[in-house]
CSV table of C-alpha atoms in Angstrom, one decimal:
chain,number,residue,atom,x,y,z
A,11,MET,CA,1.1,17.4,-17.2
A,12,LYS,CA,-2.2,16.0,-18.2
A,13,LYS,CA,-4.2,14.7,-15.3
A,14,ARG,CA,-6.0,11.4,-15.3
A,15,SER,CA,-8.3,9.5,-13.0
A,16,ILE,CA,-6.7,6.7,-11.0
A,17,LYS,CA,-8.9,4.2,-13.0
A,18,THR,CA,-7.6,5.4,-16.3
A,19,GLN,CA,-4.0,5.5,-15.0
A,20,LEU,CA,-4.3,1.9,-13.7
A,21,ILE,CA,-5.8,0.7,-17.0
A,22,LEU,CA,-3.1,2.4,-19.1
A,23,SER,CA,-0.3,1.0,-16.8
A,24,PHE,CA,-1.7,-2.5,-16.9
A,25,LEU,CA,-2.1,-2.4,-20.7
A,26,THR,CA,1.4,-0.9,-21.3
A,27,ILE,CA,2.9,-3.7,-19.2
A,28,SER,CA,0.8,-6.3,-20.9
A,29,ILE,CA,1.7,-5.1,-24.4
A,30,LEU,CA,5.4,-5.1,-23.6
A,31,ILE,CA,5.3,-8.6,-22.1
A,32,ILE,CA,3.0,-10.1,-24.8
A,33,GLY,CA,4.9,-8.3,-27.6
A,34,ALA,CA,8.3,-9.6,-26.2
A,35,LEU,CA,7.0,-13.1,-25.8
A,36,SER,CA,5.4,-13.0,-29.3
A,37,VAL,CA,8.6,-11.8,-31.0
A,38,LEU,CA,10.7,-14.4,-29.1
A,39,THR,CA,8.2,-17.2,-29.9
A,40,LEU,CA,8.1,-16.3,-33.6
A,41,SER,CA,11.9,-16.1,-33.8
A,42,LEU,CA,12.3,-19.5,-32.1
A,43,MET,CA,9.6,-21.0,-34.3
A,44,ASN,CA,11.1,-19.7,-37.5
A,45,ASN,CA,14.6,-20.9,-36.5
A,46,HIS,CA,13.5,-24.3,-35.5
A,47,PHE,CA,11.2,-24.8,-38.5
A,48,ASN,CA,13.8,-23.6,-40.9
A,49,GLN,CA,16.2,-26.0,-39.4
A,50,PHE,CA,13.7,-28.8,-39.8
A,51,VAL,CA,13.0,-27.8,-43.4
A,52,GLU,CA,16.7,-27.6,-44.2
A,53,GLU,CA,17.4,-31.0,-42.7
A,54,LYS,CA,14.4,-32.5,-44.5
A,55,GLN,CA,15.5,-31.0,-47.8
A,56,ASN,CA,19.1,-32.1,-47.3
A,57,GLU,CA,17.9,-35.6,-46.6
A,58,LEU,CA,15.8,-35.5,-49.7
A,59,MET,CA,18.8,-34.3,-51.9
A,60,ASN,CA,20.9,-37.1,-50.4
A,61,GLN,CA,18.3,-39.6,-51.6
A,62,TYR,CA,18.5,-38.1,-55.1
A,63,VAL,CA,22.3,-38.4,-55.0
A,64,ASP,CA,21.9,-42.1,-54.1
A,65,SER,CA,19.5,-42.5,-57.0
A,66,LEU,CA,22.0,-40.8,-59.4
A,67,GLU,CA,24.9,-42.9,-58.2
A,68,LEU,CA,22.7,-46.0,-58.7
A,69,ILE,CA,21.7,-44.9,-62.3
A,70,TYR,CA,25.4,-44.3,-63.1
A,71,GLN,CA,26.5,-47.7,-61.8
A,72,SER,CA,23.6,-49.7,-63.2
A,73,ASN,CA,24.3,-48.3,-66.7
A,74,GLN,CA,28.0,-49.4,-66.6
A,75,HIS,CA,29.3,-46.0,-65.7
A,76,LYS,CA,27.2,-44.2,-68.2
A,77,TRP,CA,24.3,-41.8,-67.9
A,78,SER,CA,20.9,-42.7,-69.1
A,79,GLU,CA,19.1,-39.5,-70.3
A,80,THR,CA,15.7,-41.2,-70.0
A,81,GLU,CA,16.3,-42.1,-66.4
A,82,LEU,CA,17.8,-38.6,-65.6
A,83,GLU,CA,14.7,-36.9,-67.2
A,84,ALA,CA,12.4,-39.2,-65.2
A,85,LEU,CA,14.3,-38.4,-62.0
A,86,THR,CA,14.1,-34.7,-62.8
A,87,GLN,CA,10.3,-35.0,-63.0
A,88,LYS,CA,10.3,-36.6,-59.6
A,89,THR,CA,12.5,-33.8,-58.1
A,90,MET,CA,10.0,-31.3,-59.6
A,91,GLU,CA,7.4,-32.6,-57.2
A,92,ASN,CA,9.6,-31.3,-54.5
A,93,HIS,CA,10.1,-28.0,-56.3
A,94,LEU,CA,13.7,-28.4,-57.4
A,95,TYR,CA,15.7,-29.7,-60.5
A,96,PHE,CA,19.3,-30.7,-61.1
A,97,SER,CA,22.2,-30.9,-63.5
A,98,VAL,CA,25.2,-33.2,-63.5
A,99,ASP,CA,28.9,-32.1,-63.9
A,100,SER,CA,32.1,-34.0,-64.5
A,101,PRO,CA,34.9,-34.0,-62.0
A,102,ASP,CA,36.5,-31.1,-63.9
A,103,ASN,CA,33.2,-29.1,-63.6
A,104,LYS,CA,32.0,-29.6,-67.2
A,105,THR,CA,28.3,-30.1,-67.6
A,106,ILE,CA,27.6,-33.7,-68.4
A,107,TRP,CA,23.8,-33.5,-68.4
A,108,GLN,CA,21.1,-30.9,-67.9
A,109,LEU,CA,17.5,-30.4,-69.2
A,110,PRO,CA,17.1,-29.2,-72.7
A,111,LYS,CA,16.7,-25.5,-73.0
A,112,THR,CA,13.0,-25.7,-73.7
A,113,GLU,CA,12.4,-28.0,-70.8
A,114,LEU,CA,14.8,-26.0,-68.6
A,115,LYS,CA,12.9,-22.8,-69.3
A,116,LYS,CA,9.6,-24.4,-68.7
A,117,THR,CA,10.9,-26.0,-65.4
A,118,LYS,CA,12.2,-22.7,-64.2
A,119,HIS,CA,9.0,-21.0,-65.0
A,120,THR,CA,7.0,-23.6,-63.1
A,121,LEU,CA,9.3,-23.3,-60.0
A,122,LYS,CA,9.2,-19.5,-60.2
A,123,LYS,CA,5.4,-19.5,-60.4
A,124,HIS,CA,5.2,-21.8,-57.4
A,125,ALA,CA,7.7,-19.6,-55.4
A,126,ASP,CA,5.6,-16.4,-56.2
A,127,LYS,CA,2.4,-18.1,-55.1
A,128,VAL,CA,3.9,-19.3,-51.8
A,129,SER,CA,5.5,-15.9,-51.2
A,130,LYS,CA,2.3,-14.0,-51.7
A,131,THR,CA,-0.3,-16.2,-50.0
A,132,LYS,CA,1.5,-18.5,-47.5
A,133,GLY,CA,3.6,-16.2,-45.4
A,134,ALA,CA,7.0,-17.4,-46.7
A,135,THR,CA,9.4,-15.5,-49.0
A,136,LEU,CA,11.0,-17.5,-51.9
A,137,ASN,CA,12.7,-14.7,-53.9
A,138,GLU,CA,16.1,-16.1,-55.0
A,139,GLU,CA,17.4,-19.1,-56.9
A,140,VAL,CA,19.6,-21.2,-54.7
A,141,VAL,CA,22.2,-23.8,-55.9
A,142,VAL,CA,23.4,-26.7,-53.7
A,143,THR,CA,26.2,-28.9,-55.0
A,144,LYS,CA,26.8,-32.5,-53.8
A,145,PRO,CA,29.6,-34.9,-54.9
A,146,LEU,CA,28.8,-38.2,-56.8
A,147,LYS,CA,31.0,-41.1,-55.6
A,148,GLU,CA,31.7,-44.7,-56.2
A,149,LYS,CA,33.7,-46.5,-53.6
A,150,ASN,CA,34.9,-43.2,-52.2
A,151,THR,CA,36.1,-42.1,-55.7
A,152,SER,CA,34.4,-39.0,-57.2
A,153,PHE,CA,33.0,-39.4,-60.6
A,154,GLY,CA,31.3,-36.0,-60.8
A,155,GLN,CA,28.9,-33.7,-58.9
A,156,VAL,CA,25.2,-32.9,-59.0
A,157,ASN,CA,23.8,-29.3,-58.8
A,158,PHE,CA,20.3,-28.9,-57.3
A,159,TYR,CA,18.4,-25.7,-58.1
A,160,PHE,CA,15.4,-24.3,-56.2
A,161,TYR,CA,13.9,-21.0,-55.1
A,162,GLY,CA,14.7,-20.3,-51.5
A,163,PRO,CA,16.2,-19.7,-49.0
A,164,PHE,CA,14.6,-23.2,-48.6
A,165,ALA,CA,12.6,-25.2,-51.0
A,166,TYR,CA,9.3,-24.8,-49.1
A,167,THR,CA,6.4,-26.9,-50.1
A,168,GLU,CA,3.0,-25.3,-50.1
A,169,HIS,CA,2.2,-27.3,-47.0
A,170,ASP,CA,5.3,-26.0,-45.3
A,171,ALA,CA,4.5,-22.4,-46.1
A,172,MET,CA,0.9,-22.9,-45.0
A,173,PHE,CA,2.1,-24.3,-41.7
A,174,ILE,CA,4.3,-21.2,-41.1
A,175,SER,CA,1.4,-18.9,-42.1
A,176,SER,CA,-1.0,-20.7,-39.8
A,177,MET,CA,1.4,-20.5,-36.9
A,178,LYS,CA,1.9,-16.8,-37.4
A,179,LYS,CA,-1.9,-16.2,-37.6
A,180,SER,CA,-2.4,-18.4,-34.5
A,181,LEU,CA,0.3,-16.5,-32.6
A,182,MET,CA,-1.3,-13.2,-33.6
A,183,THR,CA,-4.7,-14.4,-32.5
A,184,VAL,CA,-3.3,-15.6,-29.1
A,185,ALA,CA,-1.6,-12.2,-28.7
A,186,LEU,CA,-4.9,-10.3,-29.4
A,187,VAL,CA,-6.9,-12.5,-27.1
A,188,ALA,CA,-4.2,-12.0,-24.4
A,189,LEU,CA,-4.5,-8.2,-24.9
A,190,LEU,CA,-8.3,-8.4,-24.6
A,191,VAL,CA,-8.0,-10.5,-21.4
A,192,SER,CA,-5.5,-8.1,-20.1
A,193,PHE,CA,-7.8,-5.1,-20.8
A,194,ILE,CA,-10.7,-6.9,-19.1
A,195,PHE,CA,-8.5,-7.8,-16.1
A,196,ALA,CA,-7.0,-4.3,-15.9
A,197,SER,CA,-10.5,-2.8,-16.0
A,198,TRP,CA,-11.6,-5.1,-13.2
A,199,ILE,CA,-8.6,-4.5,-11.0
A,200,SER,CA,-8.7,-0.7,-11.6
A,201,GLN,CA,-12.4,-0.7,-10.7
A,202,LYS,CA,-11.7,-2.7,-7.6
A,203,LEU,CA,-9.0,-0.3,-6.5
A,204,SER,CA,-10.4,3.0,-7.7
A,205,LEU,CA,-13.9,2.6,-6.3
A,206,PRO,CA,-12.9,2.6,-2.6
A,207,LEU,CA,-10.3,5.3,-3.3
A,208,LYS,CA,-13.1,7.4,-4.9
A,209,HIS,CA,-15.2,6.8,-1.8
A,210,VAL,CA,-12.2,7.8,0.4
A,211,SER,CA,-11.8,11.0,-1.7
A,212,GLN,CA,-15.4,11.9,-1.3
A,213,PHE,CA,-15.3,11.1,2.4
A,214,THR,CA,-12.2,13.3,3.0
A,215,HIS,CA,-14.0,16.1,1.1
A,216,GLN,CA,-16.9,15.8,3.6
A,217,LEU,CA,-14.3,16.1,6.4
A,218,THR,CA,-13.0,19.3,4.9
A,219,VAL,CA,-16.5,20.9,5.1
A,220,GLY,CA,-17.0,19.8,8.7
A,221,LYS,CA,-19.2,16.7,8.2
A,222,TYR,CA,-17.9,14.2,10.6
A,223,THR,CA,-20.9,12.0,11.4
A,224,GLU,CA,-20.6,9.6,8.4
A,225,THR,CA,-18.2,6.6,8.3
A,226,LEU,CA,-16.6,4.6,5.5
A,227,PRO,CA,-17.6,0.9,5.2
A,228,GLN,CA,-14.8,-1.6,4.8
A,229,GLU,CA,-15.6,-2.9,1.3
A,230,THR,CA,-12.3,-4.3,0.0
A,231,SER,CA,-10.1,-7.3,0.5
A,232,ILE,CA,-7.0,-5.1,0.3
A,233,ASN,CA,-5.3,-4.6,3.7
A,234,GLU,CA,-3.7,-1.3,2.9
A,235,ILE,CA,-7.0,0.3,1.8
A,236,ASN,CA,-8.8,-1.2,4.8
A,237,LEU,CA,-6.2,0.4,7.1
A,238,LEU,CA,-6.7,3.7,5.3
A,239,ILE,CA,-10.4,3.4,5.8
A,240,ASP,CA,-9.9,2.6,9.5
A,241,SER,CA,-7.6,5.6,9.9
A,242,LEU,CA,-10.1,7.9,8.2
A,243,ASN,CA,-13.0,6.6,10.3
A,244,ASP,CA,-10.9,7.2,13.4
A,245,LEU,CA,-9.9,10.6,12.1
A,246,SER,CA,-13.6,11.4,11.6
A,247,TYR,CA,-14.4,10.3,15.1
A,248,GLN,CA,-11.6,12.3,16.6
A,249,LEU,CA,-12.6,15.4,14.6
A,250,GLU,CA,-16.2,15.1,15.6
A,251,LYS,CA,-15.0,14.7,19.2
A,252,GLN,CA,-12.8,17.7,19.0
A,253,ALA,CA,-15.6,19.8,17.4
A,254,ASN,CA,-18.0,18.8,20.2
A,255,LEU,CA,-15.2,19.6,22.8
A,256,ARG,CA,-14.7,23.0,21.2
A,257,LYS,CA,-18.4,23.7,21.5
A,258,GLN,CA,-18.5,22.5,25.0
A,259,LEU,CA,-15.3,24.4,25.8
A,260,THR,CA,-16.9,27.6,24.5
A,261,SER,CA,-20.0,27.0,26.6
A,262,ASP,CA,-18.1,26.1,29.7
A,263,ILE,CA,-15.7,29.1,29.5
A,264,SER,CA,-18.7,31.4,29.0
A,265,HIS,CA,-20.3,29.9,32.0
A,266,GLU,CA,-17.1,30.0,34.1
A,267,LEU,CA,-16.6,33.7,33.2
A,268,ARG,CA,-20.2,34.7,33.4
A,269,THR,CA,-20.8,33.7,37.0
A,270,PRO,CA,-17.9,35.6,38.6
A,271,LEU,CA,-18.4,38.6,36.2
A,272,ALA,CA,-22.1,38.7,37.0
A,273,THR,CA,-21.4,38.6,40.8
A,274,LEU,CA,-18.7,41.3,40.4
A,275,LYS,CA,-21.0,43.5,38.3
A,276,GLY,CA,-23.9,43.2,40.8
A,277,ASN,CA,-21.6,43.9,43.8
A,278,ILE,CA,-19.9,46.9,42.1
A,279,GLU,CA,-23.3,48.3,41.0
A,280,ALA,CA,-24.6,48.0,44.5
A,281,LEU,CA,-21.6,49.7,45.9
A,282,MET,CA,-21.8,52.5,43.3
A,283,ASP,CA,-25.5,53.1,43.9
A,284,GLY,CA,-24.9,53.3,47.6
A,285,ILE,CA,-27.1,50.2,48.3
A,286,TRP,CA,-24.2,48.5,49.9
A,287,GLU,CA,-21.4,49.8,52.1
A,288,ALA,CA,-17.9,49.0,51.1
A,289,THR,CA,-17.4,46.7,54.0
A,290,PRO,CA,-14.3,44.3,54.2
A,291,GLU,CA,-16.6,41.3,53.8
A,292,ARG,CA,-18.2,42.7,50.5
A,293,LEU,CA,-14.7,43.7,49.2
A,294,GLN,CA,-13.4,40.2,50.1
A,295,SER,CA,-16.3,38.7,48.1
A,296,CYS,CA,-15.4,40.8,45.0
A,297,TYR,CA,-11.7,39.8,45.5
A,298,ASP,CA,-12.6,36.1,45.7
A,299,GLU,CA,-14.4,36.4,42.3
A,300,VAL,CA,-11.5,38.2,40.8
A,301,ASP,CA,-9.2,35.5,42.2
A,302,ARG,CA,-11.4,32.8,40.7
A,303,LEU,CA,-11.1,34.4,37.3
A,304,THR,CA,-7.3,34.8,37.7
A,305,ARG,CA,-7.0,31.1,38.5
A,306,LEU,CA,-9.1,30.1,35.6
A,307,VAL,CA,-7.1,32.1,33.1
A,308,GLY,CA,-3.8,30.9,34.7
A,309,ASN,CA,-4.8,27.3,34.5
A,310,LEU,CA,-5.8,27.7,30.8
A,311,GLU,CA,-2.4,29.3,30.0
A,312,LEU,CA,-0.6,26.5,31.9
A,313,ILE,CA,-2.4,23.8,30.0
A,314,ASN,CA,-1.6,25.4,26.6
A,315,LYS,CA,2.1,25.8,27.6
A,316,ILE,CA,2.3,22.2,28.7
A,317,GLU,CA,0.5,20.8,25.6
A,318,GLU,CA,2.6,23.0,23.2
A,319,LYS,CA,5.8,22.0,25.2
A,320,LYS,CA,6.5,25.7,25.8
A,321,GLU,CA,6.6,25.1,29.6
A,322,ALA,CA,10.1,23.7,30.1
A,323,LEU,CA,10.5,21.0,32.8
A,324,VAL,CA,13.0,21.8,35.5
A,325,MET,CA,14.3,18.3,36.2
A,326,SER,CA,15.8,17.4,39.6
A,327,GLU,CA,16.2,14.3,41.7
A,328,PHE,CA,13.9,14.1,44.8
A,329,ASP,CA,12.1,11.6,47.0
A,330,LEU,CA,8.6,11.0,45.7
A,331,TYR,CA,7.5,9.3,48.9
A,332,ASP,CA,8.5,12.5,50.9
A,333,LEU,CA,6.6,14.7,48.5
A,334,ILE,CA,3.5,12.6,49.0
A,335,GLN,CA,3.9,12.9,52.8
A,336,SER,CA,4.2,16.7,52.6
A,337,ILE,CA,1.1,17.1,50.4
A,338,MET,CA,-0.9,15.0,52.8
A,339,ILE,CA,0.2,17.4,55.6
A,340,ASN,CA,-0.9,20.4,53.5
A,341,PHE,CA,-4.5,18.9,53.3
A,342,SER,CA,-4.6,17.8,56.9
A,343,SER,CA,-7.4,20.3,57.8
A,344,LYS,CA,-9.7,19.2,55.0
A,345,ILE,CA,-8.9,15.5,55.8
A,346,GLU,CA,-9.8,16.0,59.4
A,347,GLU,CA,-12.9,18.0,58.4
A,348,LYS,CA,-14.3,14.9,56.7
A,349,ASP,CA,-12.8,12.3,59.0
A,350,LEU,CA,-10.9,10.7,56.1
A,351,ARG,CA,-8.2,8.0,56.5
A,352,VAL,CA,-5.4,9.0,54.1
A,353,THR,CA,-2.3,6.7,54.0
A,354,ALA,CA,0.8,6.2,51.9
A,355,GLU,CA,2.0,2.7,51.2
A,356,GLY,CA,5.6,2.2,49.9
A,357,LYS,CA,9.0,3.4,50.8
A,358,SER,CA,11.5,6.1,50.0
A,359,LEU,CA,11.9,6.3,46.2
A,360,MET,CA,14.1,8.7,44.3
A,361,VAL,CA,12.9,9.9,40.9
A,362,THR,CA,14.1,12.5,38.4
A,363,ALA,CA,11.3,14.9,37.4
A,364,ASP,CA,10.0,18.4,37.8
A,365,LYS,CA,9.2,18.6,41.5
A,366,ASP,CA,6.9,21.6,41.4
A,367,LYS,CA,4.8,20.1,38.6
A,368,MET,CA,4.6,16.7,40.2
A,369,ASN,CA,3.5,18.5,43.4
A,370,GLN,CA,0.7,20.1,41.3
A,371,VAL,CA,-0.3,16.7,39.9
A,372,LEU,CA,-0.5,15.0,43.4
A,373,THR,CA,-2.2,18.1,44.8
A,374,ASN,CA,-4.9,17.9,42.1
A,375,LEU,CA,-5.4,14.2,42.5
A,376,LEU,CA,-5.6,14.3,46.3
A,377,SER,CA,-7.9,17.4,46.2
A,378,ASN,CA,-10.3,15.5,43.8
A,379,ALA,CA,-10.2,12.4,46.0
A,380,ILE,CA,-11.1,14.5,49.1
A,381,LYS,CA,-14.0,16.3,47.3
A,382,PHE,CA,-15.6,13.1,46.1
A,383,THR,CA,-15.1,10.8,49.0
A,384,GLN,CA,-17.7,10.7,51.7
A,385,LYS,CA,-17.0,11.2,55.4
A,386,ASN,CA,-15.0,8.4,57.1
A,387,GLY,CA,-13.8,7.3,53.6
A,388,GLN,CA,-10.4,5.9,52.7
A,389,ILE,CA,-7.7,7.4,50.4
A,390,THR,CA,-4.5,5.5,49.7
A,391,PHE,CA,-1.3,6.4,47.9
A,392,LEU,CA,0.5,3.3,46.6
A,393,LEU,CA,4.1,3.8,45.4
A,394,LYS,CA,6.2,1.0,43.8
A,395,GLN,CA,9.1,0.6,41.4
A,396,GLU,CA,9.4,-1.9,38.6
A,397,LYS,CA,12.4,-2.6,36.3
A,398,TYR,CA,12.1,0.4,34.0
A,399,LYS,CA,9.3,2.4,35.5
A,400,THR,CA,7.9,4.0,38.6
A,401,ILE,CA,4.2,3.4,39.4
A,402,LEU,CA,2.1,5.6,41.6
A,403,GLN,CA,-1.6,4.9,42.4
A,404,VAL,CA,-4.1,7.1,44.1
A,405,LYS,CA,-7.1,5.1,45.3
A,406,ASP,CA,-10.3,6.2,47.1
A,407,ASN,CA,-13.6,4.5,48.0
A,408,GLY,CA,-15.7,7.5,47.1
A,409,MET,CA,-18.6,8.0,44.7
A,410,GLY,CA,-16.9,6.6,41.6
A,411,ILE,CA,-17.5,7.5,38.0
A,412,GLU,CA,-19.8,6.1,35.4
A,413,LYS,CA,-18.2,3.9,32.8
A,414,GLU,CA,-19.5,6.1,29.9
A,415,GLN,CA,-17.8,9.2,31.4
A,416,LEU,CA,-14.3,7.7,31.9
A,417,PRO,CA,-13.0,8.4,28.4
A,418,PHE,CA,-13.7,12.2,28.9
A,419,ILE,CA,-12.5,13.0,32.4
A,420,PHE,CA,-9.1,14.3,31.2
A,421,ASP,CA,-10.8,16.8,28.7
A,422,ARG,CA,-10.8,20.4,29.6
A,423,PHE,CA,-13.8,21.6,31.5
A,424,TYR,CA,-15.3,18.2,31.6
A,425,MET,CA,-17.0,17.5,34.9
A,426,VAL,CA,-18.7,14.2,35.9
A,427,ASP,CA,-21.4,16.0,37.9
A,428,THR,CA,-21.6,19.6,36.7
A,429,SER,CA,-24.0,21.0,39.3
A,430,ARG,CA,-22.0,19.3,42.1
A,431,ASN,CA,-18.7,20.7,40.8
A,432,ARG,CA,-20.1,24.2,40.6
A,433,GLU,CA,-21.1,24.0,44.2
A,434,ILE,CA,-17.7,22.9,45.4
A,435,GLY,CA,-15.8,25.3,43.1
A,436,GLY,CA,-14.6,22.9,40.5
A,437,GLN,CA,-13.6,24.1,37.0
A,438,GLY,CA,-12.9,20.9,35.2
A,439,ILE,CA,-9.3,21.8,34.4
A,440,GLY,CA,-7.3,20.0,37.1
A,441,LEU,CA,-7.2,16.5,35.4
A,442,SER,CA,-6.3,18.2,32.1
A,443,ILE,CA,-3.3,19.7,33.8
A,444,VAL,CA,-2.4,16.4,35.5
A,445,LYS,CA,-2.5,14.6,32.1
A,446,GLY,CA,-0.4,17.3,30.4
A,447,VAL,CA,2.3,17.2,33.1
A,448,ILE,CA,2.5,13.4,33.1
A,449,GLU,CA,2.8,13.2,29.3
A,450,ALA,CA,5.4,16.0,29.4
A,451,HIS,CA,7.5,13.6,31.5
A,452,GLN,CA,7.0,10.9,28.8
A,453,GLY,CA,4.7,9.1,31.3
A,454,ASN,CA,1.1,7.8,31.2
A,455,ILE,CA,-2.0,8.2,33.4
A,456,THR,CA,-5.0,5.9,33.4
A,457,VAL,CA,-8.2,5.7,35.5
A,458,GLU,CA,-10.4,2.8,36.7
A,459,SER,CA,-13.6,3.4,38.5
A,460,GLN,CA,-16.9,1.9,39.6
A,461,LEU,CA,-19.9,3.9,40.5
A,462,GLY,CA,-20.5,3.8,44.3
A,463,ILE,CA,-17.2,1.8,44.9
A,464,GLY,CA,-14.4,4.1,44.2
A,465,THR,CA,-11.7,5.4,41.7
A,466,THR,CA,-8.1,4.5,41.1
A,467,PHE,CA,-5.7,6.8,39.1
A,468,THR,CA,-2.5,5.1,38.0
A,469,ILE,CA,0.6,7.1,37.0
A,470,THR,CA,3.5,5.5,35.2
A,471,LEU,CA,6.8,7.4,34.9
A,472,PRO,CA,9.9,6.1,33.1
A,473,ASN,CA,13.0,5.6,35.4
């Protein structure tokens, strides 16, 4: 199949439609015009022949029921002005009067010459001799008949034929002008449609080679194209964001692995060189670093399984309020260490979810709240049920998060304060796991925070 540009295809499509429509309208108009004009000419010609019949009846009556050749010849000359001639027959179809042979031959030649002239130059075809017979009557009694002869199908005058020819030329001119206007309009429309699509094509090509920084301007009044441009701009933003996250992920994983590996390598080298003795404390230090690496790899595997929906949920019905209480008891030592006030507001509420994974979600949220809340701070669990959903909020009055950092806190390895998280053992994975688990339950998690005032995580689960 031959390939064309969208501009060429649009122009060809518009022109094809225009030609079909204009052609059909032209043919219909020409047919109607011919039919109506022929009907008009026929009625006019019939009326004219009836007038000549009246004249013949008057000649017959005024000459005491006899025919006057002089008057008949004079009437013939008059009919010649309308490009026809006549003969008169008796009731038994015998010719009573007709032009003499010489005059008849001359008359026929004149009419044929006129017919040829009209046929060649005026757009009408007069190529056959037509005979129309009308009765002659006196007081409803027939005394003969008159035969009118002309070249037809109708006895067009030169003016009639010129009118038909002019109408055809005018119609052709209108059709050509309409086609020209259609071409100009098709070119304008195709340019208007193809130019932004050409920009879209070039932009998507830039995306395929990894250039995400540019954006497409909205330059059309067509909603669908503007929506496409918005979608591509959003895609570019998301791809740029993902590219930056991949770079950051590589850097963070390298850092997370480098620190324990460097510690392990140094400790093992010291033990191998006999600088250190293999005391329980030094072996424990090595074990802690190995454990840190194991947890990091395990968390990464867990996130991947949750996001790829390979980690099946084990659904069961349990009391979410009781689960919150048990988690608070598990963190009692850390809570007492910082003199925090941790409370749970609400009442017993049965939910159907994966209890182990919800335990992990609440554990991560409470652990973060404890880490970033100053001594004597307040942490509150708020549990409530609405018509079609269960809402759980975890509030603290800790350090808070800057507004610019809120969109990224659920990204892997993203940490609000990198140096502080390193010191307290954070890896920037906990909130990624939380989000993955909640979305696996068809739920949603949002965060609100003000620097220096506190943070609120809101979890919404379907009932």
